[in-house]
Amino acid sequence: MLDVRNLNKTYSGRNRTVEALRDITFSLDAGELVCLVGPSGCGKTTLLKCMSGLLDPTGGEVRLQGKPITGPPPGMAVVFQEYGRSLFAWMTVFDNVALPLRRKKLGKARLAEVVGHALEVVGLGDAHHAYPWQLSGGMQQRVAIARAVAYEPQVLLMDEPFAAVDAQTRADLEDLVRRLWRELGVTVLFVTHDIDEAVYLGQRTIILSKSPTVIQEDLRIDLPDERDQLHTRSSPHFAELRAHVYEQIQRAKLGGPEHAVPVG
Ligand code: ADP
């Protein structure tokens, strides 16, 4: 579904050059849910921007279903951390969700149906006429997720979407992402700096080294498909995976793949 090949990105300014990504190669199969975790400043956002066509890489390429990405591709939606800035304060919840659908030129009735359904599945069926500033942070992030869902993307990229909400809301939103992923069959790449979240959510966790960034490890998360906050997080295997990812991140902070340890 999505191929990242030998991607590198160097920011060149007048006074300073930053090699943010050195050589990143990985793929996502259709329908996978993969987490990407790494120390702060390791280039997670840079990678996501290159993958969504918002930023040109310095070298290498990203392909969506075999086609090179050169600008924002129609089959992809992105949810950012800063929901406050991604929603329009003067538009109702309904209009915020409907906005990207204008490209699809649906009829009025069909539009209402698609938006209504998206708001329903994120638990905001009664908030159509509210404005974003009347909602809590968690509810605003649900609106941003509904907007992505309504668009019916093949690939959903999420950049630390729950970093700014409280722990309880975060747990609810994690379960929402897992439920939507299973119901919609969408391919998800979820970026986080939270180790527990990286283990709880996905089928794989890709661990990045510190900058200049390479992939430190691509770890299969072999937890059962049925997960819940209480039992999954208290299982011995969850603790093992968590400890392993923690160790890898500590090594990642030292830098370079030579610090990686084998799985097992
Ligand atoms: P993360 O999302 O993992 O915190 P970023 O992708 O935001 O990391 O940043 C990776 C590196 O690239 C950092 O050293 C950051 O300072 C640098 N960087 C990010 N954006 C720019 C930019 N527009 N110009 C110059 N350097 C940048």
CSV table of C-alpha atoms and ligand atoms in Angstrom, one decimal:
chain,number,residue,atom,x,y,z
A,1,MET,CA,0.0,0.0,0.0
A,2,LEU,CA,2.7,2.4,1.1
A,3,ASP,CA,6.4,2.2,0.4
A,4,VAL,CA,9.1,4.4,1.8
A,5,ARG,CA,12.4,3.9,0.0
A,6,ASN,CA,15.8,5.3,1.1
A,7,LEU,CA,14.1,8.5,2.2
A,8,ASN,CA,16.4,11.3,3.4
A,9,LYS,CA,15.7,14.8,4.3
A,10,THR,CA,18.2,17.6,5.0
A,11,TYR,CA,17.0,21.0,5.9
A,12,SER,CA,19.3,23.6,4.4
A,13,GLY,CA,19.2,27.1,5.8
A,14,ARG,CA,21.5,30.0,5.4
A,15,ASN,CA,23.4,29.4,8.6
A,16,ARG,CA,22.6,25.8,9.4
A,17,THR,CA,22.1,22.4,7.8
A,18,VAL,CA,20.1,19.7,9.6
A,19,GLU,CA,20.2,16.1,8.4
A,20,ALA,CA,16.8,15.1,9.8
A,21,LEU,CA,16.3,11.8,8.1
A,22,ARG,CA,19.3,9.8,6.9
A,23,ASP,CA,18.0,6.6,5.2
A,24,ILE,CA,14.5,5.3,5.9
A,25,THR,CA,13.0,2.3,4.2
A,26,PHE,CA,9.8,0.5,5.3
A,27,SER,CA,6.5,-0.6,3.8
A,28,LEU,CA,2.9,-0.8,5.1
A,29,ASP,CA,0.7,-3.5,3.8
A,30,ALA,CA,-3.0,-2.7,3.1
A,31,GLY,CA,-5.0,-2.7,6.3
A,32,GLU,CA,-2.0,-2.6,8.7
A,33,LEU,CA,-1.9,-0.5,11.8
A,34,VAL,CA,1.7,0.5,12.4
A,35,CYS,CA,3.1,2.8,15.1
A,36,LEU,CA,6.2,4.9,14.7
A,37,VAL,CA,8.0,5.9,17.8
A,38,GLY,CA,11.3,7.7,18.5
A,39,PRO,CA,13.0,10.3,20.7
A,40,SER,CA,11.8,13.9,20.5
A,41,GLY,CA,13.4,15.7,17.5
A,42,CYS,CA,14.3,12.5,15.6
A,43,GLY,CA,12.3,13.5,12.6
A,44,LYS,CA,8.9,11.9,13.0
A,45,THR,CA,7.0,14.9,11.8
A,46,THR,CA,9.4,15.4,9.0
A,47,LEU,CA,8.9,11.8,7.9
A,48,LEU,CA,5.1,12.2,8.0
A,49,LYS,CA,5.2,15.4,6.0
A,50,CYS,CA,7.3,13.7,3.3
A,51,MET,CA,4.9,10.8,3.3
A,52,SER,CA,1.9,13.0,2.9
A,53,GLY,CA,3.4,15.0,0.1
A,54,LEU,CA,3.6,18.2,2.1
A,55,LEU,CA,7.4,18.3,2.0
A,56,ASP,CA,9.8,17.3,-0.7
A,57,PRO,CA,12.4,14.8,0.5
A,58,THR,CA,16.1,15.4,-0.4
A,59,GLY,CA,16.5,11.9,-1.6
A,60,GLY,CA,14.5,8.6,-2.0
A,61,GLU,CA,10.8,8.3,-2.5
A,62,VAL,CA,7.4,7.4,-1.1
A,63,ARG,CA,5.0,5.4,-3.2
A,64,LEU,CA,1.2,5.0,-2.6
A,65,GLN,CA,0.0,1.8,-4.4
A,66,GLY,CA,3.0,2.0,-6.6
A,67,LYS,CA,2.6,5.6,-7.6
A,68,PRO,CA,5.3,8.1,-6.4
A,69,ILE,CA,3.9,10.8,-4.1
A,70,THR,CA,4.7,14.3,-5.3
A,71,GLY,CA,2.0,16.3,-3.6
A,72,PRO,CA,-0.9,15.5,-1.2
A,73,PRO,CA,-2.4,12.3,-2.7
A,74,PRO,CA,-6.2,12.0,-2.8
A,75,GLY,CA,-6.3,8.6,-1.0
A,76,MET,CA,-4.6,9.9,2.1
A,77,ALA,CA,-5.8,11.8,5.2
A,78,VAL,CA,-3.7,13.3,8.0
A,79,VAL,CA,-4.7,14.0,11.6
A,80,PHE,CA,-2.3,16.4,13.4
A,81,GLN,CA,-1.6,16.9,17.1
A,82,GLU,CA,-2.8,20.4,17.1
A,83,TYR,CA,-6.6,20.0,16.6
A,84,GLY,CA,-7.1,23.6,17.8
A,85,ARG,CA,-5.3,24.8,14.7
A,86,SER,CA,-6.7,22.2,12.3
A,87,LEU,CA,-10.4,23.0,12.9
A,88,PHE,CA,-11.9,26.3,11.8
A,89,ALA,CA,-13.4,28.2,14.8
A,90,TRP,CA,-16.0,30.0,12.7
A,91,MET,CA,-17.4,26.8,11.2
A,92,THR,CA,-19.8,24.3,12.9
A,93,VAL,CA,-18.6,20.8,13.6
A,94,PHE,CA,-20.7,19.6,10.6
A,95,ASP,CA,-19.1,22.1,8.2
A,96,ASN,CA,-15.6,21.3,9.5
A,97,VAL,CA,-16.1,17.6,8.7
A,98,ALA,CA,-17.7,18.4,5.4
A,99,LEU,CA,-15.0,20.7,4.2
A,100,PRO,CA,-12.6,18.3,2.5
A,101,LEU,CA,-15.5,16.5,0.9
A,102,ARG,CA,-16.2,19.4,-1.4
A,103,ARG,CA,-13.6,17.9,-3.7
A,104,LYS,CA,-15.7,14.9,-4.0
A,105,LYS,CA,-18.8,16.9,-5.2
A,106,LEU,CA,-21.4,14.7,-3.4
A,107,GLY,CA,-25.0,15.7,-3.5
A,108,LYS,CA,-26.4,17.6,-0.5
A,109,ALA,CA,-28.3,14.5,0.9
A,110,ARG,CA,-25.3,12.2,0.4
A,111,LEU,CA,-23.0,14.8,2.1
A,112,ALA,CA,-25.3,15.0,5.1
A,113,GLU,CA,-25.4,11.2,5.3
A,114,VAL,CA,-21.6,10.8,5.1
A,115,VAL,CA,-20.8,13.5,7.6
A,116,GLY,CA,-23.6,12.3,9.9
A,117,HIS,CA,-22.2,8.8,9.9
A,118,ALA,CA,-18.7,9.9,10.6
A,119,LEU,CA,-19.8,12.0,13.5
A,120,GLU,CA,-21.9,9.1,14.8
A,121,VAL,CA,-19.0,6.6,14.7
A,122,VAL,CA,-16.8,9.0,16.8
A,123,GLY,CA,-19.6,9.5,19.3
A,124,LEU,CA,-20.5,13.1,18.3
A,125,GLY,CA,-23.8,12.4,16.7
A,126,ASP,CA,-25.4,15.2,18.7
A,127,ALA,CA,-22.8,17.9,18.0
A,128,HIS,CA,-23.5,18.8,14.4
A,129,HIS,CA,-24.3,22.4,15.1
A,130,ALA,CA,-21.7,23.1,17.8
A,131,TYR,CA,-18.6,25.2,17.2
A,132,PRO,CA,-15.2,23.7,17.9
A,133,TRP,CA,-14.5,26.2,20.8
A,134,GLN,CA,-17.6,24.9,22.6
A,135,LEU,CA,-16.0,21.4,22.8
A,136,SER,CA,-13.4,19.9,25.1
A,137,GLY,CA,-10.0,19.0,23.6
A,138,GLY,CA,-10.8,15.4,23.3
A,139,MET,CA,-14.1,16.2,21.5
A,140,GLN,CA,-12.2,18.5,19.1
A,141,GLN,CA,-9.8,15.7,18.3
A,142,ARG,CA,-12.8,13.5,17.6
A,143,VAL,CA,-14.0,16.1,15.1
A,144,ALA,CA,-10.6,15.9,13.4
A,145,ILE,CA,-10.8,12.1,13.3
A,146,ALA,CA,-14.4,12.3,11.9
A,147,ARG,CA,-13.2,14.6,9.2
A,148,ALA,CA,-10.5,12.1,8.2
A,149,VAL,CA,-12.9,9.2,8.4
A,150,ALA,CA,-15.6,10.9,6.3
A,151,TYR,CA,-13.1,11.4,3.5
A,152,GLU,CA,-12.8,7.5,3.3
A,153,PRO,CA,-9.0,7.5,2.9
A,154,GLN,CA,-7.1,4.3,2.0
A,155,VAL,CA,-4.3,5.5,4.3
A,156,LEU,CA,-4.6,7.5,7.5
A,157,LEU,CA,-1.5,9.2,8.9
A,158,MET,CA,-1.7,10.4,12.5
A,159,ASP,CA,0.9,12.7,14.0
A,160,GLU,CA,0.9,12.4,17.8
A,161,PRO,CA,-2.8,13.1,17.7
A,162,PHE,CA,-3.4,12.6,21.5
A,163,ALA,CA,-0.4,14.3,22.9
A,164,ALA,CA,-2.4,17.3,24.1
A,165,VAL,CA,-5.4,15.5,25.8
A,166,ASP,CA,-5.7,14.1,29.3
A,167,ALA,CA,-4.8,10.5,30.1
A,168,GLN,CA,-8.4,9.2,30.4
A,169,THR,CA,-9.5,10.8,27.1
A,170,ARG,CA,-6.4,9.5,25.5
A,171,ALA,CA,-7.2,5.9,26.4
A,172,ASP,CA,-10.7,6.4,25.0
A,173,LEU,CA,-9.3,7.9,21.7
A,174,GLU,CA,-6.8,5.0,21.4
A,175,ASP,CA,-9.7,2.5,21.6
A,176,LEU,CA,-11.6,4.6,19.1
A,177,VAL,CA,-8.7,4.4,16.6
A,178,ARG,CA,-8.5,0.7,17.0
A,179,ARG,CA,-12.2,0.3,16.5
A,180,LEU,CA,-12.3,2.5,13.4
A,181,TRP,CA,-9.2,0.7,12.0
A,182,ARG,CA,-10.9,-2.7,12.4
A,183,GLU,CA,-14.3,-1.5,11.0
A,184,LEU,CA,-13.0,0.5,8.1
A,185,GLY,CA,-10.0,-1.7,7.0
A,186,VAL,CA,-8.0,1.5,6.5
A,187,THR,CA,-4.2,1.4,6.6
A,188,VAL,CA,-2.9,3.5,9.6
A,189,LEU,CA,0.5,4.9,10.4
A,190,PHE,CA,0.4,6.4,14.0
A,191,VAL,CA,3.2,8.5,15.2
A,192,THR,CA,3.8,8.8,18.9
A,193,HIS,CA,6.5,9.5,21.4
A,194,ASP,CA,4.6,7.5,24.0
A,195,ILE,CA,6.0,4.0,24.5
A,196,ASP,CA,2.8,2.5,26.0
A,197,GLU,CA,0.7,3.9,23.2
A,198,ALA,CA,3.2,2.5,20.6
A,199,VAL,CA,2.8,-1.0,22.1
A,200,TYR,CA,-0.9,-0.9,22.8
A,201,LEU,CA,-2.2,0.4,19.5
A,202,GLY,CA,-0.5,-1.4,16.6
A,203,GLN,CA,0.5,-4.6,14.9
A,204,ARG,CA,4.1,-3.3,14.4
A,205,THR,CA,6.1,-0.6,16.0
A,206,ILE,CA,8.9,1.1,14.0
A,207,ILE,CA,11.5,2.6,16.4
A,208,LEU,CA,13.5,5.5,15.0
A,209,SER,CA,17.0,6.4,16.2
A,210,LYS,CA,17.9,10.0,17.1
A,211,SER,CA,18.8,12.4,14.3
A,212,PRO,CA,20.3,11.8,11.7
A,213,THR,CA,17.6,9.2,11.7
A,214,VAL,CA,17.6,5.6,10.6
A,215,ILE,CA,15.2,2.8,11.6
A,216,GLN,CA,16.5,1.2,14.8
A,217,GLU,CA,14.0,-1.6,14.8
A,218,ASP,CA,10.8,-2.8,13.2
A,219,LEU,CA,9.1,-4.8,16.0
A,220,ARG,CA,6.1,-7.1,15.6
A,221,ILE,CA,3.6,-6.5,18.4
A,222,ASP,CA,2.3,-10.0,18.9
A,223,LEU,CA,-0.5,-9.2,21.3
A,224,PRO,CA,-3.9,-10.6,20.8
A,225,ASP,CA,-6.2,-8.7,18.3
A,226,GLU,CA,-8.8,-8.2,21.0
A,227,ARG,CA,-7.3,-5.5,23.3
A,228,ASP,CA,-8.6,-3.5,26.1
A,229,GLN,CA,-7.0,-0.9,28.3
A,230,LEU,CA,-7.2,-2.9,31.5
A,231,HIS,CA,-6.3,-6.5,30.6
A,232,THR,CA,-3.9,-5.8,27.7
A,233,ARG,CA,-1.9,-3.3,29.6
A,234,SER,CA,-1.6,-5.5,32.7
A,235,SER,CA,-0.5,-8.6,30.8
A,236,PRO,CA,3.0,-9.9,31.2
A,237,HIS,CA,3.7,-9.9,27.5
A,238,PHE,CA,2.7,-6.2,27.3
A,239,ALA,CA,5.2,-5.5,30.0
A,240,GLU,CA,7.9,-7.3,28.1
A,241,LEU,CA,7.2,-5.5,24.9
A,242,ARG,CA,7.1,-2.2,26.7
A,243,ALA,CA,10.4,-2.8,28.4
A,244,HIS,CA,12.0,-3.8,25.1
A,245,VAL,CA,10.8,-0.6,23.3
A,246,TYR,CA,11.9,1.5,26.3
A,247,GLU,CA,15.4,0.0,26.1
A,248,GLN,CA,15.5,0.6,22.4
A,249,ILE,CA,14.5,4.2,22.8
A,250,GLN,CA,17.2,4.7,25.4
A,251,ARG,CA,19.7,3.3,22.9
A,252,ALA,CA,18.1,5.4,20.2
A,253,LYS,CA,19.0,8.5,22.2
A,254,LEU,CA,22.6,7.4,22.1
A,255,GLY,CA,22.3,7.4,18.3
A,256,GLY,CA,22.9,5.1,15.4
A,257,PRO,CA,21.8,1.5,14.6
A,258,GLU,CA,25.0,0.1,16.2
A,259,HIS,CA,23.2,0.5,19.5
A,260,ALA,CA,20.2,-1.6,18.5
A,261,VAL,CA,19.6,-4.9,20.4
A,262,PRO,CA,18.1,-8.0,18.8
A,263,VAL,CA,14.4,-8.8,19.7
A,264,GLY,CA,13.6,-11.8,21.9
B,1,ADP,P1,10.0,15.1,15.8
B,1,ADP,O1,8.7,15.2,15.1
B,1,ADP,O2,10.5,13.7,15.9
B,1,ADP,O3,10.1,15.8,17.1
B,1,ADP,P2,10.9,16.9,13.6
B,1,ADP,O4,10.6,16.2,12.3
B,1,ADP,O5,10.0,17.9,14.0
B,1,ADP,O6,11.1,15.8,14.8
B,1,ADP,O7,12.4,17.5,13.5
B,1,ADP,C1,13.6,16.7,13.2
B,1,ADP,C2,14.8,17.7,13.1
B,1,ADP,O8,14.6,18.5,12.0
B,1,ADP,C3,15.0,18.5,14.3
B,1,ADP,O9,16.4,18.7,14.5
B,1,ADP,C4,14.4,19.9,13.9
B,1,ADP,O10,15.0,20.9,14.5
B,1,ADP,C5,14.7,19.9,12.4
B,1,ADP,N1,13.7,20.6,11.6
B,1,ADP,C6,12.4,20.4,11.5
B,1,ADP,N2,11.7,21.3,10.7
B,1,ADP,C7,12.7,22.1,10.3
B,1,ADP,C8,12.7,23.2,9.3
B,1,ADP,N3,11.6,23.6,8.7
B,1,ADP,N4,13.9,23.8,9.1
B,1,ADP,C9,15.0,23.4,9.7
B,1,ADP,N5,15.1,22.3,10.6
B,1,ADP,C10,14.0,21.7,10.8
